[in-house]
Short mmCIF file of C-alpha atoms and ligand atoms in Angstrom, two decimals:
data_model
loop_
_atom_site.label_atom_id
_atom_site.label_comp_id
_atom_site.label_asym_id
_atom_site.label_seq_id
_atom_site.Cartn_x
_atom_site.Cartn_y
_atom_site.Cartn_z
CA MET A 690 -46.06 103.81 120.44
CA ILE A 691 -46.48 107.55 120.72
CA LYS A 692 -44.96 110.33 118.64
CA LEU A 693 -44.03 113.09 121.06
CA PRO A 694 -46.14 116.26 120.61
CA PRO A 695 -44.76 119.80 121.08
CA LEU A 696 -43.90 120.75 124.66
CA SER A 697 -44.83 123.87 126.68
CA LEU A 698 -44.19 125.11 130.20
CA TYR A 699 -46.91 126.48 132.50
CA ILE A 700 -45.95 128.40 135.66
CA HIS A 701 -48.57 129.13 138.30
CA ILE A 702 -48.33 132.13 140.64
CA PRO A 703 -51.18 131.76 143.11
CA TRP A 704 -51.69 135.18 144.74
CA CYS A 705 -54.11 138.04 144.05
CA ILE A 706 -54.72 141.29 145.87
CA LYS A 707 -58.36 140.35 146.28
CA LYS A 708 -60.56 137.52 145.06
CA CYS A 709 -62.91 138.51 142.21
CA TYR A 710 -66.51 137.47 142.85
CA TYR A 711 -66.74 135.04 139.92
CA CYS A 712 -63.28 133.51 140.22
CA ASP A 713 -62.75 129.80 140.77
CA PHE A 714 -59.10 129.82 139.64
CA HIS A 715 -56.58 128.56 142.10
CA SER A 716 -55.64 131.80 143.85
CA TYR A 717 -55.24 133.16 147.36
CA THR A 718 -55.81 136.66 148.67
CA LEU A 719 -52.45 138.11 149.57
CA LYS A 720 -52.35 138.59 153.34
CA ASN A 721 -48.65 139.07 154.07
CA GLU A 722 -45.66 140.19 152.09
CA LEU A 723 -45.31 138.47 148.73
CA PRO A 724 -42.63 135.74 149.03
CA GLU A 725 -41.28 136.49 145.56
CA GLN A 726 -37.72 135.23 145.83
CA LYS A 727 -38.59 132.19 147.94
CA TYR A 728 -41.35 131.11 145.60
CA ILE A 729 -39.15 131.46 142.50
CA THR A 730 -36.47 129.31 144.15
CA HIS A 731 -39.09 126.61 144.70
CA LEU A 732 -40.44 126.96 141.16
CA LEU A 733 -36.96 126.31 139.80
CA ASN A 734 -36.46 123.31 142.11
CA ASP A 735 -39.85 121.98 141.00
CA LEU A 736 -38.78 122.42 137.37
CA GLN A 737 -35.46 120.71 138.03
CA ASN A 738 -37.35 117.65 139.31
CA ASP A 739 -39.55 117.54 136.20
CA ILE A 740 -36.62 117.78 133.78
CA LYS A 741 -36.01 114.05 134.04
CA LEU A 742 -39.49 113.47 132.54
CA ILE A 743 -38.65 115.35 129.34
CA SER A 744 -34.90 114.62 128.83
CA ASP A 745 -33.68 117.04 126.15
CA ARG A 746 -37.01 118.02 124.54
CA LYS A 747 -37.37 121.60 123.37
CA VAL A 748 -39.93 123.94 124.99
CA ASN A 749 -41.92 126.04 122.51
CA SER A 750 -43.88 128.31 124.83
CA ILE A 751 -43.99 129.52 128.42
CA PHE A 752 -47.11 130.85 130.11
CA ILE A 753 -46.85 132.57 133.49
CA GLY A 754 -50.41 132.51 134.83
CA GLY A 755 -52.28 132.75 138.08
CA GLY A 756 -53.44 134.30 140.27
CA THR A 757 -51.84 137.57 139.34
CA PRO A 758 -48.26 136.99 138.15
CA SER A 759 -47.78 140.70 137.51
CA LEU A 760 -47.60 141.17 141.29
CA PHE A 761 -44.05 139.89 140.78
CA ASN A 762 -41.63 142.58 139.74
CA GLU A 763 -39.47 142.42 136.63
CA LYS A 764 -36.32 141.42 138.53
CA THR A 765 -38.03 138.32 139.92
CA ILE A 766 -39.41 137.43 136.50
CA GLN A 767 -35.94 137.91 135.02
CA TYR A 768 -34.46 135.57 137.64
CA LEU A 769 -37.17 133.01 136.84
CA LEU A 770 -36.59 133.18 133.08
CA TYR A 771 -32.85 133.01 133.57
CA GLY A 772 -33.25 129.90 135.74
CA ILE A 773 -35.53 128.30 133.14
CA ASN A 774 -33.01 129.04 130.37
CA GLU A 775 -30.30 127.37 132.39
CA ARG A 776 -32.33 124.21 132.82
CA LEU A 777 -34.30 123.86 129.58
CA LEU A 778 -33.81 123.98 125.87
CA LEU A 779 -36.02 126.88 124.80
CA ALA A 780 -36.99 127.35 121.13
CA SER A 781 -35.49 130.55 119.70
CA ASN A 782 -38.98 131.78 118.73
CA ALA A 783 -40.64 130.64 121.96
CA GLU A 784 -43.80 132.54 122.93
CA ILE A 785 -43.42 133.82 126.50
CA THR A 786 -46.63 135.18 128.01
CA ILE A 787 -47.39 136.79 131.35
CA GLU A 788 -50.93 137.39 132.65
CA THR A 789 -51.49 140.84 134.10
CA ASN A 790 -54.16 143.03 135.59
CA PRO A 791 -54.38 146.66 134.53
CA SER A 792 -53.74 148.33 137.88
CA MET A 793 -51.22 151.19 137.97
CA VAL A 794 -48.40 149.28 139.68
CA GLU A 795 -48.57 146.46 137.21
CA ILE A 796 -48.88 148.70 134.14
CA ASN A 797 -45.59 150.35 135.05
CA ARG A 798 -43.89 146.97 134.80
CA PHE A 799 -44.93 146.18 131.23
CA SER A 800 -41.91 147.66 129.42
CA LYS A 801 -39.56 146.10 131.98
CA TYR A 802 -41.13 142.67 131.41
CA LYS A 803 -40.32 143.10 127.72
CA GLN A 804 -36.70 143.92 128.56
CA VAL A 805 -36.32 140.67 130.52
CA GLY A 806 -37.72 138.44 127.76
CA ILE A 807 -41.53 138.46 127.93
CA ASN A 808 -42.88 138.77 124.38
CA ARG A 809 -46.64 138.47 124.96
CA ILE A 810 -48.77 140.22 127.61
CA SER A 811 -52.30 139.16 128.44
CA ILE A 812 -54.38 141.82 130.18
CA GLY A 813 -57.46 140.98 132.28
CA VAL A 814 -59.74 143.83 131.24
CA GLN A 815 -63.11 141.99 131.53
CA SER A 816 -65.21 145.13 130.88
CA PHE A 817 -64.83 148.83 130.10
CA ASN A 818 -67.81 149.69 132.29
CA THR A 819 -66.44 150.68 135.71
CA ASN A 820 -69.77 149.93 137.45
CA LYS A 821 -69.72 146.42 136.05
CA LEU A 822 -66.08 146.02 137.15
CA ILE A 823 -67.08 146.94 140.71
CA LYS A 824 -69.94 144.40 140.55
CA LEU A 825 -67.42 141.72 139.48
CA GLY A 826 -65.12 142.59 142.38
CA ARG A 827 -62.35 143.77 140.05
CA MET A 828 -59.70 146.13 141.40
CA HIS A 829 -59.16 148.36 138.37
CA SER A 830 -61.11 150.99 136.48
CA SER A 831 -61.94 151.32 132.81
CA LYS A 832 -59.52 154.27 132.61
CA GLU A 833 -56.65 152.11 133.87
CA SER A 834 -57.46 149.42 131.29
CA ILE A 835 -57.38 151.93 128.44
CA HIS A 836 -54.08 153.31 129.73
CA ALA A 837 -52.65 149.76 130.02
CA LEU A 838 -53.74 148.87 126.52
CA SER A 839 -52.36 151.98 124.86
CA LEU A 840 -49.10 151.38 126.68
CA VAL A 841 -48.82 147.72 125.68
CA ALA A 842 -49.72 148.56 122.07
CA GLY A 843 -46.71 150.88 121.92
CA LEU A 844 -44.26 148.28 123.20
CA ASN A 845 -43.98 146.44 119.90
CA LEU A 846 -44.25 143.05 121.57
CA HIS A 847 -44.71 139.91 119.51
CA SER A 848 -48.39 139.98 120.59
CA PHE A 849 -50.84 140.91 123.31
CA ASN A 850 -54.26 139.76 124.44
CA ILE A 851 -57.32 141.28 126.07
CA ASP A 852 -59.47 139.07 128.30
CA LEU A 853 -63.01 140.36 127.99
CA MET A 854 -66.19 138.92 129.47
CA HIS A 855 -69.80 139.05 128.33
CA GLY A 856 -73.08 138.00 129.89
CA LEU A 857 -72.27 140.11 132.97
CA PRO A 858 -74.89 140.75 135.67
CA ASN A 859 -77.76 142.79 134.17
CA GLN A 860 -75.76 143.39 131.00
CA SER A 861 -77.75 144.53 127.97
CA LEU A 862 -76.88 143.76 124.36
CA ASN A 863 -75.78 147.39 123.90
CA GLN A 864 -73.50 147.33 126.94
CA ALA A 865 -71.85 144.11 125.76
CA MET A 866 -71.33 145.54 122.27
CA PHE A 867 -69.92 148.75 123.74
CA ASP A 868 -67.29 146.70 125.61
CA LEU A 869 -66.43 144.65 122.56
CA LYS A 870 -66.15 147.62 120.19
CA LYS A 871 -64.04 149.50 122.71
CA ALA A 872 -61.67 146.51 122.91
CA ILE A 873 -61.47 146.19 119.11
CA ASN A 874 -60.73 149.92 118.75
CA LEU A 875 -57.63 149.44 120.89
CA LEU A 876 -56.32 147.03 118.22
CA PRO A 877 -55.29 143.98 120.26
CA PRO A 878 -53.96 141.17 118.03
CA HIS A 879 -55.81 138.63 120.24
CA ILE A 880 -59.09 138.80 122.17
CA SER A 881 -60.33 136.12 124.58
CA TRP A 882 -64.05 136.91 124.64
CA TYR A 883 -65.81 134.59 127.01
CA GLN A 884 -69.14 134.33 128.78
CA LEU A 885 -69.36 134.73 132.55
CA THR A 886 -70.30 131.44 134.19
CA ILE A 887 -71.30 131.06 137.81
CA GLU A 888 -69.06 128.56 139.57
CA PRO A 889 -69.66 126.92 142.94
CA ASN A 890 -67.55 128.13 145.88
CA THR A 891 -67.30 131.66 144.55
CA LYS A 892 -69.02 134.75 145.91
CA PHE A 893 -71.38 134.64 142.90
CA GLY A 894 -71.94 130.93 143.56
CA TYR A 895 -73.27 131.78 147.03
CA HIS A 896 -75.13 134.97 146.06
CA LYS A 897 -76.28 134.52 142.48
CA PRO A 898 -76.40 137.78 140.50
CA ILE A 899 -79.12 138.40 137.90
CA LEU A 900 -77.69 137.40 134.55
CA PRO A 901 -79.05 138.24 131.09
CA ASN A 902 -81.62 135.71 129.85
CA ASP A 903 -80.82 133.10 127.17
CA LYS A 904 -82.27 135.26 124.39
CA ILE A 905 -80.01 138.21 125.24
CA LEU A 906 -77.01 135.90 125.72
CA TRP A 907 -77.57 134.48 122.25
CA GLN A 908 -77.94 137.97 120.73
CA ILE A 909 -74.71 139.07 122.44
CA PHE A 910 -72.82 136.06 121.14
CA SER A 911 -74.10 136.14 117.57
CA LYS A 912 -73.77 139.90 117.13
CA GLY A 913 -70.37 140.01 118.86
CA ASN A 914 -69.10 137.09 116.81
CA LYS A 915 -70.05 138.91 113.59
CA ILE A 916 -68.40 142.15 114.73
CA LEU A 917 -65.18 140.33 115.63
CA ARG A 918 -65.05 138.54 112.28
CA LYS A 919 -65.80 141.74 110.36
CA SER A 920 -62.96 143.43 112.26
CA GLY A 921 -60.45 140.88 110.99
CA TYR A 922 -60.39 138.46 113.91
CA GLN A 923 -60.53 134.76 113.19
CA GLN A 924 -62.36 132.65 115.77
CA TYR A 925 -60.08 129.65 116.23
CA GLU A 926 -61.45 128.34 119.52
CA ILE A 927 -64.77 128.66 121.33
CA SER A 928 -63.74 131.92 123.09
CA SER A 929 -60.52 132.89 121.29
CA TYR A 930 -60.22 135.34 118.40
CA ALA A 931 -56.97 136.36 116.74
CA LYS A 932 -55.62 138.42 113.88
CA SER A 933 -53.66 136.36 111.38
CA GLY A 934 -50.47 134.93 112.93
CA HIS A 935 -51.48 135.86 116.49
CA GLN A 936 -53.14 132.69 117.75
CA SER A 937 -51.80 131.76 121.17
CA LYS A 938 -49.15 129.09 120.58
CA HIS A 939 -49.35 128.03 124.20
CA ASN A 940 -53.12 127.52 124.29
CA LEU A 941 -53.10 125.86 120.88
CA ASN A 942 -50.68 123.31 122.27
CA TYR A 943 -53.08 122.43 125.11
CA TRP A 944 -56.01 122.08 122.76
CA ARG A 945 -54.03 120.03 120.23
CA PHE A 946 -53.28 117.53 123.02
CA GLY A 947 -49.69 118.71 123.28
CA ASP A 948 -47.47 118.14 126.30
CA TYR A 949 -46.78 120.66 129.06
CA ILE A 950 -44.78 120.76 132.23
CA GLY A 951 -46.75 122.46 135.02
CA ILE A 952 -44.83 124.03 137.90
CA GLY A 953 -46.08 126.01 140.87
CA CYS A 954 -48.93 125.60 143.35
CA GLY A 955 -51.70 123.42 141.91
CA ALA A 956 -50.22 123.42 138.38
CA HIS A 957 -51.23 120.59 136.05
CA GLY A 958 -48.90 118.92 133.55
CA LYS A 959 -49.12 116.27 130.84
CA ILE A 960 -46.09 114.41 129.56
CA SER A 961 -45.97 111.71 126.87
CA PHE A 962 -43.22 109.14 126.49
CA ASN A 963 -41.93 107.27 123.43
CA ASN A 964 -42.83 103.95 125.03
CA GLY A 965 -46.56 104.82 124.94
CA ARG A 966 -47.04 106.21 128.46
CA ILE A 967 -48.95 109.44 129.08
CA LEU A 968 -48.52 110.93 132.54
CA ARG A 969 -50.65 113.64 134.15
CA THR A 970 -49.12 115.55 137.04
CA ILE A 971 -50.69 117.85 139.65
CA LYS A 972 -48.56 119.94 141.97
CA THR A 973 -49.24 120.67 145.65
CA LYS A 974 -51.90 123.36 145.98
CA HIS A 975 -51.11 125.18 149.17
CA PRO A 976 -48.19 127.65 149.04
CA TYR A 977 -47.07 126.80 152.58
CA LYS A 978 -46.70 123.10 151.81
CA TYR A 979 -45.30 123.82 148.35
CA MET A 980 -42.65 126.14 149.76
CA ASN A 981 -41.63 123.38 152.16
CA GLY A 982 -40.40 121.46 149.14
CA ASN A 983 -43.40 119.08 148.76
CA TYR A 984 -44.09 119.74 145.11
CA ILE A 985 -45.94 116.67 143.86
CA HIS A 986 -49.58 116.20 144.75
CA GLN A 987 -50.40 113.51 142.21
CA GLN A 988 -48.97 111.67 139.21
CA LYS A 989 -51.38 109.56 137.23
CA GLU A 990 -51.04 107.46 134.07
CA VAL A 991 -53.67 108.11 131.39
CA ASN A 992 -54.91 104.66 130.43
CA GLN A 993 -55.82 103.75 126.87
CA LEU A 994 -59.57 103.75 127.54
CA ASP A 995 -59.54 107.38 128.68
CA ARG A 996 -57.37 108.71 125.85
CA PRO A 997 -60.04 109.25 123.14
CA PHE A 998 -62.16 111.40 125.49
CA GLU A 999 -59.13 113.36 126.68
CA PHE A 1000 -57.95 113.92 123.10
CA PHE A 1001 -61.31 115.12 121.78
CA MET A 1002 -62.20 117.13 124.87
CA ASN A 1003 -59.26 119.33 123.91
CA ARG A 1004 -59.37 119.08 120.12
CA PHE A 1005 -63.09 119.81 119.69
CA ARG A 1006 -62.63 123.22 121.35
CA LEU A 1007 -60.75 124.23 118.22
CA LEU A 1008 -62.65 125.01 115.05
CA GLU A 1009 -59.86 123.75 112.76
CA GLU A 1010 -59.72 120.36 111.03
CA ILE A 1011 -58.31 117.53 113.14
CA PRO A 1012 -55.73 115.42 111.31
CA LYS A 1013 -56.48 111.75 112.01
CA GLN A 1014 -52.73 111.23 112.20
CA ASP A 1015 -52.60 113.49 115.30
CA PHE A 1016 -55.01 111.14 117.08
CA ILE A 1017 -52.86 108.14 116.15
CA ASN A 1018 -49.56 109.89 116.98
CA TYR A 1019 -50.53 111.46 120.30
CA THR A 1020 -52.80 108.80 121.82
CA GLY A 1021 -50.91 105.76 120.51
CA LEU A 1022 -54.29 104.26 119.43
CA ILE A 1023 -55.62 103.28 116.01
CA GLU A 1024 -58.71 104.82 114.41
CA ASN A 1025 -60.69 101.58 114.69
CA THR A 1026 -60.76 101.84 118.48
CA ILE A 1027 -63.21 104.78 118.11
CA ARG A 1028 -64.95 103.82 114.84
CA ASN A 1029 -68.38 103.31 116.46
CA GLN A 1030 -68.23 106.63 118.32
CA LEU A 1031 -67.13 108.46 115.17
CA ASP A 1032 -69.96 106.92 113.10
CA ASN A 1033 -72.42 107.96 115.77
CA ALA A 1034 -71.05 111.54 115.83
CA ILE A 1035 -71.25 111.71 112.00
CA ASP A 1036 -74.83 110.32 111.98
CA GLN A 1037 -75.89 113.00 114.45
CA GLY A 1038 -74.30 115.79 112.38
CA TYR A 1039 -71.72 116.74 115.03
CA ILE A 1040 -68.67 116.09 112.85
CA THR A 1041 -67.78 115.44 109.21
CA GLU A 1042 -65.00 113.17 107.99
CA THR A 1043 -62.61 112.97 105.04
CA LYS A 1044 -59.88 110.42 104.41
CA LEU A 1045 -57.37 112.42 106.46
CA ASN A 1046 -59.34 114.69 108.79
CA TRP A 1047 -62.29 115.19 111.09
CA GLN A 1048 -64.09 118.53 111.29
CA ILE A 1049 -66.47 119.67 114.02
CA THR A 1050 -69.69 121.18 112.59
CA ASN A 1051 -71.67 124.19 113.91
CA LYS A 1052 -74.07 121.70 115.47
CA GLY A 1053 -71.15 119.90 117.13
CA THR A 1054 -69.91 123.19 118.60
CA LEU A 1055 -73.37 124.04 119.93
CA PHE A 1056 -73.87 120.56 121.42
CA LEU A 1057 -70.27 119.99 122.46
CA ASN A 1058 -71.18 118.17 125.68
CA PHE A 1059 -73.35 115.66 123.81
CA LEU A 1060 -70.60 115.13 121.26
CA LEU A 1061 -67.98 114.52 123.96
CA MET A 1062 -70.24 112.11 125.82
CA LEU A 1063 -70.00 109.77 122.84
CA PHE A 1064 -66.30 109.33 123.62
CA LEU A 1065 -66.67 108.80 127.37
S1 SF4 B 1187 -57.40 138.56 139.36
FE1 SF4 B 1187 -57.82 136.71 138.12
S2 SF4 B 1187 -57.06 134.99 139.34
FE2 SF4 B 1187 -57.17 136.79 140.72
S3 SF4 B 1187 -59.14 136.59 141.71
FE3 SF4 B 1187 -59.47 137.90 139.92
S4 SF4 B 1187 -60.05 136.50 138.24
FE4 SF4 B 1187 -59.19 135.26 139.92
#
């Protein structure tokens, strides 16, 4: 049997003005007019179909991601949120996030998003060095980011986030620290500070830029981590730092092996059932096919053998203690099924154990792939 975990809703909007050189997210360069209204109608139909999987469960967070969702104007977002409210039971304190880029058109929508029910804005800043932004293929300038952040800070939203990268092409320790300090000075309650990785099938994948060497990368991480902590941010996940009370509810639910409905092109979902089933869903990727009403690409049961790996792959990203009861509740398995793997992980210094909890160690975080392999 499974105890049902908290439930979230992810909405994917797959268009961007232009593809950034490092990006392997599921997004398309916008070639024609944005089909805002048509796409929202299909999102709501897609949601309607998924409702039968969750009966009357309450949704605790909504994340509108992409792509660039802020290409959609506030009226469309309002229509979407209204349609969701009509179909779902939404917690009164639900966190509702939209991802945005800091270009002028999108910045002007921020206060209107708040008026229609968005209470958290995530801004893709990536760097405050305009030359570096150009090298990444970003469409905005440092000046626009600063303007966007001062504007969002004045909106009195529940929270907001800055996405900031480090380890950029030819980036020095000083340049990385300049970016980080600049971000901190703008007082965001949440910073996602993550290292650039080169992914296949991206422009950088085909034409590799010169990245800082391992020594500089390590200096950037360790110095940046100290600065963030000293500035009152708690690192709660590998790349996520938050002021007290500002951790992302939505992301925490993913990493705690919670459930989520995923609607929109290529969106992933995970739904648990009282009878012990866990279902993973993937929606149709291509907008043309999706907007013809073919929403489901794949639905797959998670079998019992795969559950420990799936559970820990998410949970070990978080630096918090892992209640053993969560493993039992959300996988439907007993601790003994993974006793050998746990003993091995403890022997190698990757985790520690008490009667009620497991805790990943610094070594476990550094050698996360080795740790996870034990549960494969
Ligand atoms: S704006 Fe975001 S989703 Fe769009 S191409 Fe750039 S990184 Fe990818």
